């Protein structure tokens, strides 16, 4: 059993590590998850000889139920902390304010308590490497998942959430808790869509118009948001020339002015998000400042800790009245990079289809258009070949080319999904896509069971919103029976219709 003296000693070592500051302060923390609300308050003082000490003043554990009850428990605990600090040593604390670090962590893990006079680069750097607090009756090996920083002026009875770093999956729970507490973060550390939802729930009077710039793997992803909604997006390859920052900023300007329906984004907030520190970040900032009149600030992780799953490097430039922070973990950046790759492939396929349609409409260009379609088809089939061992579906060139002509675009995403979903023995003869997003698939299989297996696989895919067996018939050739089938489905976002005019394959 850990004694009180040992607990205080461990607490002092945890609180006053290499990032300790000479100020006197009090810190409180709570952990919320798994049905328990755990709270702790620590008094931190500096002795006349320059040494520092820490004392555990107050701990409390209650069952977590609803956000309203949790918020009430937090308010009660914060009100009790000054009373617990009413000792001769605590009364010598400076009267200006006390700050609280509020931590929502996995399985009640109370993390290392930090002194936070203000939110700056060093504090964000410290937040990136929070560790379990030894000595407290919680699981110290647990990984911190969420962080909320609360600046509280106890004497004036005011408190203010400075910023929050939470998981997207738990966003709704924390937003409800903030509503109950009546304290909203000035900055929300989350991915873009989560930040937009945060601004919507907070009813932030500041405009929810901003431009996000994501620097990832030599490519700049530009997303323009107006009213909290994505209005325009662009992906720009980045070089390392002297004229690069000006070119990128010009692309940003074009993205702003190309935002549809609601017009260009006004008073944008620039959020640089990067997995690694860009060497020309300062040059980008200077160009942004010159072009848009934005005040530029860059945040970086200069931690000497060994490489691990730490938050990404962030640079932010703010043109709005209120600052907001956005911090993406590395795994989110990797997922976003994969999404951008898929989006680039889809965009290239659309442009290819448009050009083919234009060429096909010109009398002298019909032969050239057919040649280009064959080349595109060969490239698609080559991409499908590595997976042939998993799903040996067969696509006939004639029918796929007909699908190109009817759809106006190369249905590469559909072909990949069908190729992945087709069970062994299922042969796909044609794929036709109508302008409303509905798809008709014709093929054959040895028996009806394999047809239904194919339909069930499509119903579980992320590409289709609905799939149904449209028609099936048995036939026999050379004493071998098989089932011809037609499957109809709708792509995500396409309205379901009673029927689509598809051209049947002649036999």
C-alpha positions as semicolon CSV with decimal commas, in nm:
position;residue;x (nm);y (nm);z (nm)
1;X;0,000;0,000;0,000
2;X;0,141;0,338;-0,098
3;X;0,181;0,575;0,196
4;X;0,073;0,938;0,187
5;X;0,434;1,059;0,181
6;X;0,524;0,828;-0,106
7;X;0,214;0,937;-0,293
8;X;0,306;1,304;-0,255
9;X;0,663;1,232;-0,360
10;X;0,550;1,050;-0,674
11;X;0,301;1,324;-0,744
12;X;0,571;1,588;-0,712
13;X;0,800;1,400;-0,952
14;X;0,516;1,361;-1,200
15;X;0,405;1,723;-1,180
16;X;0,745;1,889;-1,168
17;X;0,926;1,716;-1,451
18;X;1,150;1,872;-1,713
19;X;0,865;2,098;-1,833
20;X;0,794;2,245;-1,487
21;X;0,756;2,620;-1,446
22;X;0,853;2,843;-1,152
23;X;0,499;2,976;-1,096
24;X;0,280;2,880;-0,802
25;X;-0,052;2,729;-0,898
26;X;-0,315;2,469;-0,828
27;X;-0,419;2,202;-1,076
28;X;-0,723;1,977;-1,090
29;X;-0,795;1,688;-1,321
30;X;-1,075;1,447;-1,384
31;X;-1,100;1,131;-1,589
32;X;-1,432;1,027;-1,739
33;X;-1,499;0,696;-1,906
34;X;-1,616;0,345;-1,836
35;X;-1,889;0,443;-1,588
36;X;-1,668;0,624;-1,335
37;X;-1,583;0,991;-1,285
38;X;-1,248;1,025;-1,106
39;X;-1,126;1,365;-0,983
40;X;-0,807;1,489;-0,818
41;X;-0,674;1,829;-0,709
42;X;-0,309;1,912;-0,649
43;X;-0,145;2,210;-0,478
44;X;0,190;2,308;-0,627
45;X;0,416;2,560;-0,454
46;X;0,768;2,693;-0,481
47;X;0,969;2,716;-0,161
48;X;1,191;3,017;-0,078
49;X;1,501;2,810;-0,156
50;X;1,374;2,754;-0,509
51;X;1,263;2,394;-0,464
52;X;0,912;2,286;-0,558
53;X;0,659;2,072;-0,374
54;X;0,320;1,924;-0,448
55;X;0,042;1,803;-0,220
56;X;-0,263;1,599;-0,310
57;X;-0,546;1,803;-0,160
58;X;-0,863;1,633;-0,271
59;X;-0,973;1,319;-0,454
60;X;-1,320;1,197;-0,538
61;X;-1,473;0,909;-0,734
62;X;-1,838;0,897;-0,834
63;X;-2,041;0,685;-1,071
64;X;-2,082;0,849;-1,410
65;X;-2,441;0,847;-1,538
66;X;-2,568;1,125;-1,764
67;X;-2,385;1,436;-1,890
68;X;-2,601;1,655;-1,665
69;X;-2,500;1,457;-1,355
70;X;-2,135;1,449;-1,462
71;X;-2,136;1,824;-1,519
72;X;-2,289;1,881;-1,177
73;X;-2,021;1,661;-1,018
74;X;-1,745;1,856;-1,193
75;X;-1,891;2,190;-1,082
76;X;-1,923;2,067;-0,724
77;X;-1,566;1,941;-0,725
78;X;-1,429;2,270;-0,863
79;X;-1,620;2,459;-0,593
80;X;-1,474;2,233;-0,323
81;X;-1,113;2,273;-0,436
82;X;-1,057;2,624;-0,290
83;X;-1,190;2,504;0,046
84;X;-0,949;2,212;0,040
85;X;-0,669;2,456;-0,040
86;X;-0,746;2,671;0,268
87;X;-0,420;2,589;0,446
88;X;-0,146;2,835;0,556
89;X;0,065;2,719;0,263
90;X;-0,222;2,745;0,014
91;X;-0,320;3,096;0,129
92;X;0,023;3,216;0,016
93;X;-0,068;3,135;-0,344
94;X;-0,085;3,441;-0,573
95;X;-0,444;3,570;-0,591
96;X;-0,470;3,629;-0,966
97;X;-0,621;3,296;-1,074
98;X;-0,602;2,922;-1,052
99;X;-0,594;2,698;-1,356
100;X;-0,732;2,353;-1,398
101;X;-0,634;2,083;-1,640
102;X;-0,940;1,876;-1,716
103;X;-0,851;1,539;-1,861
104;X;-1,090;1,287;-2,011
105;X;-0,884;0,971;-2,034
106;X;-0,929;0,604;-2,107
107;X;-1,038;0,385;-1,813
108;X;-1,004;0,645;-1,539
109;X;-0,633;0,710;-1,602
110;X;-0,539;1,042;-1,440
111;X;-0,246;1,172;-1,641
112;X;0,046;1,388;-1,546
113;X;-0,080;1,724;-1,420
114;X;0,063;2,028;-1,592
115;X;0,083;2,397;-1,507
116;X;-0,074;2,595;-1,791
117;X;-0,051;2,975;-1,746
118;X;-0,157;3,009;-2,112
119;X;-0,196;2,793;-2,419
120;X;0,122;2,814;-2,625
121;X;0,357;2,596;-2,825
122;X;0,527;2,441;-2,522
123;X;0,196;2,341;-2,368
124;X;0,075;2,173;-2,686
125;X;0,409;1,997;-2,706
126;X;0,366;1,875;-2,349
127;X;0,010;1,763;-2,421
128;X;0,143;1,547;-2,703
129;X;0,336;1,329;-2,459
130;X;0,109;1,306;-2,155
131;X;0,182;1,008;-1,933
132;X;-0,008;0,820;-1,665
133;X;0,033;0,968;-1,319
134;X;0,202;0,712;-1,089
135;X;0,081;0,665;-0,736
136;X;-0,285;0,739;-0,790
137;X;-0,533;0,449;-0,762
138;X;-0,584;0,423;-1,139
139;X;-0,438;0,217;-1,422
140;X;-0,117;0,404;-1,497
141;X;-0,045;0,204;-1,815
142;X;-0,357;0,328;-1,990
143;X;-0,321;0,552;-2,295
144;X;-0,465;0,900;-2,284
145;X;-0,735;0,943;-2,545
146;X;-0,889;1,286;-2,483
147;X;-0,771;1,614;-2,331
148;X;-0,969;1,922;-2,230
149;X;-0,801;2,228;-2,079
150;X;-1,008;2,453;-1,852
151;X;-0,885;2,795;-1,731
152;X;-1,073;2,881;-1,411
153;X;-1,062;3,209;-1,217
154;X;-1,195;3,077;-0,887
155;X;-1,206;3,413;-0,708
156;X;-1,417;3,571;-0,983
157;X;-1,628;3,258;-1,025
158;X;-1,545;3,232;-1,394
159;X;-1,403;2,947;-1,598
160;X;-1,318;2,903;-1,964
161;X;-1,236;2,597;-2,170
162;X;-0,922;2,677;-2,366
163;X;-0,911;2,388;-2,608
164;X;-1,007;2,023;-2,643
165;X;-0,850;1,721;-2,806
166;X;-1,101;1,436;-2,832
167;X;-1,177;1,131;-3,039
168;X;-1,423;1,182;-3,321
169;X;-1,622;0,878;-3,211
170;X;-1,684;1,043;-2,872
171;X;-1,750;1,394;-3,006
172;X;-2,126;1,394;-2,937
173;X;-2,078;1,294;-2,571
174;X;-1,828;1,571;-2,505
175;X;-2,033;1,834;-2,685
176;X;-2,328;1,747;-2,463
177;X;-2,106;1,765;-2,156
178;X;-1,979;2,110;-2,261
179;X;-2,338;2,225;-2,309
180;X;-2,427;2,109;-1,959
181;X;-2,120;2,276;-1,809
182;X;-2,189;2,594;-2,003
183;X;-1,819;2,615;-2,096
184;X;-1,706;2,587;-2,456
185;X;-1,348;2,560;-2,585
186;X;-1,216;2,856;-2,784
187;X;-1,022;2,609;-2,997
188;X;-1,122;2,258;-3,084
189;X;-0,847;2,010;-3,166
190;X;-1,010;1,763;-3,400
191;X;-1,041;1,677;-3,768
192;X;-1,223;1,911;-4,006
193;X;-1,570;1,762;-3,999
194;X;-1,561;1,733;-3,621
195;X;-1,460;2,100;-3,595
196;X;-1,750;2,199;-3,819
197;X;-1,991;2,001;-3,598
198;X;-1,840;2,166;-3,290
199;X;-1,896;2,513;-3,432
200;X;-2,254;2,422;-3,522
201;X;-2,335;2,290;-3,175
202;X;-2,162;2,579;-3,002
203;X;-2,355;2,832;-3,213
204;X;-2,030;3,022;-3,247
205;X;-2,097;3,383;-3,354
206;X;-1,767;3,381;-3,542
207;X;-1,810;3,285;-3,909
208;X;-1,763;2,915;-3,979
209;X;-1,573;3,001;-4,298
210;X;-1,218;2,883;-4,327
211;X;-0,967;2,739;-4,566
212;X;-0,781;2,426;-4,457
213;X;-0,442;2,354;-4,608
214;X;-0,312;2,002;-4,550
215;X;0,055;1,944;-4,636
216;X;0,098;1,569;-4,684
217;X;0,360;1,369;-4,873
218;X;0,458;1,647;-5,112
219;X;0,098;1,742;-5,189
220;X;-0,111;2,033;-5,061
221;X;-0,480;1,955;-5,008
222;X;-0,694;2,271;-5,007
223;X;-1,048;2,255;-4,864
224;X;-1,265;2,569;-4,855
225;X;-1,549;2,568;-4,600
226;X;-1,840;2,814;-4,594
227;X;-2,102;2,796;-4,323
228;X;-1,930;2,489;-4,183
229;X;-1,982;2,299;-4,511
230;X;-1,719;2,193;-4,762
231;X;-1,770;2,409;-5,073
232;X;-1,455;2,358;-5,279
233;X;-1,156;2,126;-5,273
234;X;-0,828;2,100;-5,462
235;X;-0,514;1,888;-5,444
236;X;-0,191;2,062;-5,554
237;X;0,147;1,889;-5,602
238;X;0,417;2,078;-5,413
239;X;0,771;2,128;-5,538
240;X;1,057;2,304;-5,366
241;X;1,122;2,598;-5,600
242;X;1,154;2,960;-5,490
243;X;0,823;3,050;-5,660
244;X;0,635;2,763;-5,495
245;X;0,474;2,955;-5,203
246;X;0,331;3,223;-5,433
247;X;0,193;2,957;-5,669
248;X;0,030;2,769;-5,382
249;X;-0,129;3,084;-5,244
250;X;-0,262;3,166;-5,591
251;X;-0,420;2,819;-5,600
252;X;-0,573;2,888;-5,259
253;X;-0,724;3,209;-5,393
254;X;-0,873;3,019;-5,687
255;X;-1,018;2,762;-5,447
256;X;-1,183;3,037;-5,245
257;X;-1,338;3,203;-5,547
258;X;-1,455;2,870;-5,691
259;X;-1,676;2,780;-5,392
260;X;-2,020;2,712;-5,551
261;X;-2,374;2,819;-5,458
262;X;-2,288;3,029;-5,155
263;X;-2,014;3,230;-5,319
264;X;-1,652;3,257;-5,204
265;X;-1,548;3,195;-4,845
266;X;-1,525;3,521;-4,650
267;X;-1,268;3,588;-4,377
268;X;-1,104;3,244;-4,398
269;X;-0,908;3,082;-4,119
270;X;-0,601;2,905;-4,250
271;X;-0,518;2,575;-4,082
272;X;-0,194;2,407;-4,185
273;X;-0,198;2,037;-4,098
274;X;0,113;1,834;-4,174
275;X;0,254;1,497;-4,073
276;X;0,603;1,646;-4,094
277;X;0,727;2,002;-4,058
278;X;0,733;2,160;-4,407
279;X;1,066;2,326;-4,479
280;X;0,900;2,619;-4,654
281;X;0,625;2,675;-4,396
282;X;0,750;3,023;-4,310
283;X;0,747;3,118;-4,678
284;X;0,389;2,995;-4,709
285;X;0,296;3,200;-4,405
286;X;0,457;3,515;-4,549
287;X;0,267;3,474;-4,876
288;X;-0,061;3,415;-4,693
289;X;-0,001;3,723;-4,481
290;X;0,067;3,932;-4,790
291;X;-0,224;3,795;-4,994
292;X;-0,499;3,770;-4,733
293;X;-0,379;3,992;-4,448
294;X;-0,377;3,700;-4,206
295;X;-0,176;3,687;-3,886
296;X;0,039;3,375;-3,913
297;X;0,138;3,148;-3,626
298;X;0,320;2,815;-3,650
299;X;0,312;2,540;-3,391
300;X;0,565;2,259;-3,395
301;X;0,644;1,950;-3,191
302;X;1,006;1,990;-3,080
303;X;0,981;1,702;-2,835
304;X;1,295;1,494;-2,783
305;X;1,088;1,188;-2,701
306;X;1,139;0,877;-2,919
307;X;0,914;0,859;-3,227
308;X;0,567;0,733;-3,148
309;X;0,203;0,794;-3,242
310;X;0,218;1,161;-3,146
311;X;0,000;1,438;-3,288
312;X;0,112;1,585;-3,617
313;X;0,302;1,907;-3,667
314;X;0,066;2,200;-3,701
315;X;0,100;2,547;-3,847
316;X;-0,198;2,780;-3,828
317;X;-0,275;3,125;-3,965
318;X;-0,587;3,299;-3,839
319;X;-0,786;3,562;-4,024
320;X;-1,095;3,542;-3,802
321;X;-1,168;3,715;-3,473
322;X;-1,125;3,395;-3,269
323;X;-0,837;3,152;-3,293
324;X;-0,908;2,784;-3,344
325;X;-0,665;2,495;-3,340
326;X;-0,681;2,178;-3,543
327;X;-0,454;1,882;-3,470
328;X;-0,470;1,556;-3,666
329;X;-0,307;1,234;-3,542
330;X;-0,080;1,057;-3,788
331;X;-0,331;0,778;-3,850
332;X;-0,596;1,034;-3,947
333;X;-0,350;1,193;-4,190
334;X;-0,279;0,853;-4,345
335;X;-0,653;0,788;-4,386
336;X;-0,699;1,133;-4,538
337;X;-0,410;1,069;-4,778
338;X;-0,577;0,746;-4,896
339;X;-0,903;0,934;-4,939
340;X;-0,729;1,201;-5,149
341;X;-0,572;0,931;-5,366
342;X;-0,912;0,773;-5,432
343;X;-1,058;1,114;-5,505
344;X;-0,778;1,191;-5,753
345;X;-0,835;0,858;-5,933
346;X;-1,209;0,922;-5,953
347;X;-1,148;1,274;-6,084
348;X;-0,915;1,147;-6,353
349;X;-1,172;0,888;-6,458
350;X;-1,442;1,156;-6,487
351;X;-1,224;1,381;-6,702
352;X;-1,128;1,084;-6,921
353;X;-1,496;1,006;-6,976
354;X;-1,575;1,367;-7,064
355;X;-1,297;1,383;-7,322
356;X;-1,400;1,048;-7,469
357;X;-1,759;1,167;-7,498
358;X;-1,648;1,486;-7,674
359;X;-1,423;1,297;-7,912
360;X;-1,692;1,039;-7,983
361;X;-1,928;1,318;-8,090
362;X;-1,688;1,441;-8,359
363;X;-1,708;1,246;-8,684
364;X;-1,334;1,244;-8,753
365;X;-1,252;1,153;-8,392
366;X;-1,459;0,836;-8,352
367;X;-1,170;0,605;-8,434
368;X;-0,940;0,792;-8,196
369;X;-1,204;0,778;-7,920
370;X;-1,243;0,402;-7,961
371;X;-0,866;0,359;-7,944
372;X;-0,845;0,567;-7,624
373;X;-1,129;0,368;-7,465
374;X;-0,947;0,043;-7,541
375;X;-0,627;0,181;-7,387
376;X;-0,813;0,291;-7,073
377;X;-0,981;-0,048;-7,049
378;X;-0,650;-0,233;-7,080
379;X;-0,505;-0,022;-6,800
380;X;-0,807;-0,097;-6,577
381;X;-0,791;-0,470;-6,642
382;X;-0,418;-0,473;-6,560
383;X;-0,498;-0,313;-6,223
384;X;-0,755;-0,583;-6,156
385;X;-0,526;-0,874;-6,247
386;X;-0,331;-0,892;-5,914
387;X;-0,659;-0,980;-5,737
388;X;-0,761;-1,244;-5,991
389;X;-0,676;-1,526;-5,752
390;X;-0,934;-1,400;-5,502
391;X;-1,226;-1,336;-5,736
392;X;-1,190;-1,467;-6,093
393;X;-1,473;-1,262;-6,245
394;X;-1,449;-1,212;-6,622
395;X;-1,535;-0,884;-6,791
396;X;-1,587;-0,873;-7,167
397;X;-1,425;-0,573;-7,335
398;X;-1,723;-0,514;-7,566
399;X;-1,968;-0,479;-7,280
400;X;-1,743;-0,263;-7,063
401;X;-1,687;-0,026;-7,354
402;X;-2,063;-0,009;-7,398
403;X;-2,084;0,077;-7,027
404;X;-1,832;0,356;-7,085
405;X;-2,046;0,501;-7,364
406;X;-2,372;0,479;-7,167
407;X;-2,231;0,617;-6,842
408;X;-2,014;0,888;-6,992
409;X;-1,725;0,789;-6,766
410;X;-1,495;0,496;-6,698
411;X;-1,662;0,301;-6,409
412;X;-1,333;0,196;-6,253
413;X;-1,467;0,207;-5,895
414;X;-1,761;-0,019;-5,990
415;X;-1,538;-0,268;-6,171
416;X;-1,304;-0,294;-5,872
417;X;-1,588;-0,353;-5,628
418;X;-1,754;-0,614;-5,851
419;X;-1,421;-0,786;-5,908
420;X;-1,364;-0,803;-5,533
421;X;-1,717;-0,927;-5,454
422;X;-1,762;-1,190;-5,730
423;X;-1,734;-1,545;-5,586
424;X;-1,538;-1,813;-5,768
425;X;-1,732;-1,938;-6,072
426;X;-1,936;-1,619;-6,122
427;X;-1,880;-1,467;-6,467
428;X;-1,977;-1,102;-6,520
429;X;-2,063;-1,030;-6,883
430;X;-2,167;-0,666;-6,877
431;X;-2,187;-0,366;-6,644
432;X;-2,409;-0,071;-6,739
433;X;-2,449;0,247;-6,536
434;X;-2,730;0,498;-6,594
435;X;-2,702;0,873;-6,538
436;X;-2,901;0,852;-6,213
437;X;-2,639;0,625;-6,054
438;X;-2,825;0,295;-6,089
439;X;-2,627;-0,004;-6,215
440;X;-2,732;-0,320;-6,403
441;X;-2,499;-0,621;-6,388
442;X;-2,542;-0,923;-6,616
443;X;-2,360;-1,252;-6,575
444;X;-2,384;-1,623;-6,512
445;X;-2,303;-1,870;-6,235
446;X;-2,311;-2,250;-6,189
447;X;-2,607;-2,230;-5,949
448;X;-2,844;-1,987;-5,780
449;X;-2,661;-2,013;-5,448
450;X;-2,352;-1,850;-5,594
451;X;-2,568;-1,576;-5,746
452;X;-2,719;-1,498;-5,404
453;X;-2,371;-1,502;-5,248
454;X;-2,268;-1,242;-5,505
455;X;-2,576;-1,028;-5,430
456;X;-2,518;-1,051;-5,053
457;X;-2,156;-0,943;-5,100
458;X;-2,265;-0,635;-5,294
459;X;-2,524;-0,548;-5,028
460;X;-2,245;-0,534;-4,767
461;X;-2,011;-0,326;-4,982
462;X;-1,950;0,043;-4,921
463;X;-2,015;0,132;-5,284
464;X;-2,385;0,042;-5,317
465;X;-2,677;0,174;-5,113
466;X;-2,913;-0,102;-5,233
467;X;-2,881;-0,421;-5,441
468;X;-3,146;-0,669;-5,559
469;X;-3,171;-0,969;-5,792
470;X;-3,360;-0,836;-6,096
471;X;-3,396;-1,155;-6,304
472;X;-3,256;-1,510;-6,325
473;X;-3,305;-1,805;-6,562
474;X;-3,155;-2,150;-6,602
475;X;-2,999;-2,274;-6,922
476;X;-2,817;-2,589;-7,031
477;X;-2,535;-2,609;-7,284
478;X;-2,333;-2,925;-7,358
479;X;-2,499;-3,104;-7,062
480;X;-2,381;-2,829;-6,821
481;X;-2,646;-2,626;-6,640
482;X;-2,589;-2,265;-6,538
483;X;-2,790;-1,966;-6,418
484;X;-2,805;-1,638;-6,609
485;X;-2,879;-1,342;-6,383
486;X;-2,935;-0,968;-6,378
487;X;-2,857;-0,771;-6,063
488;X;-2,971;-0,413;-6,019
489;X;-2,827;-0,173;-5,761
490;X;-2,783;0,191;-5,674
491;X;-2,460;0,371;-5,591
492;X;-2,430;0,564;-5,267
493;X;-2,621;0,890;-5,298
494;X;-2,833;0,774;-5,595
495;X;-3,211;0,779;-5,562
496;X;-3,381;0,442;-5,587
497;X;-3,609;0,418;-5,890
498;X;-3,865;0,164;-6,000
499;X;-3,673;0,077;-6,313
500;X;-3,396;0,204;-6,534
501;X;-3,377;0,169;-6,912
502;X;-3,087;-0,070;-6,954
503;X;-2,999;-0,240;-7,280
504;X;-3,005;-0,617;-7,250
505;X;-2,717;-0,818;-7,387
506;X;-2,811;-1,019;-7,693
507;X;-2,730;-1,390;-7,687
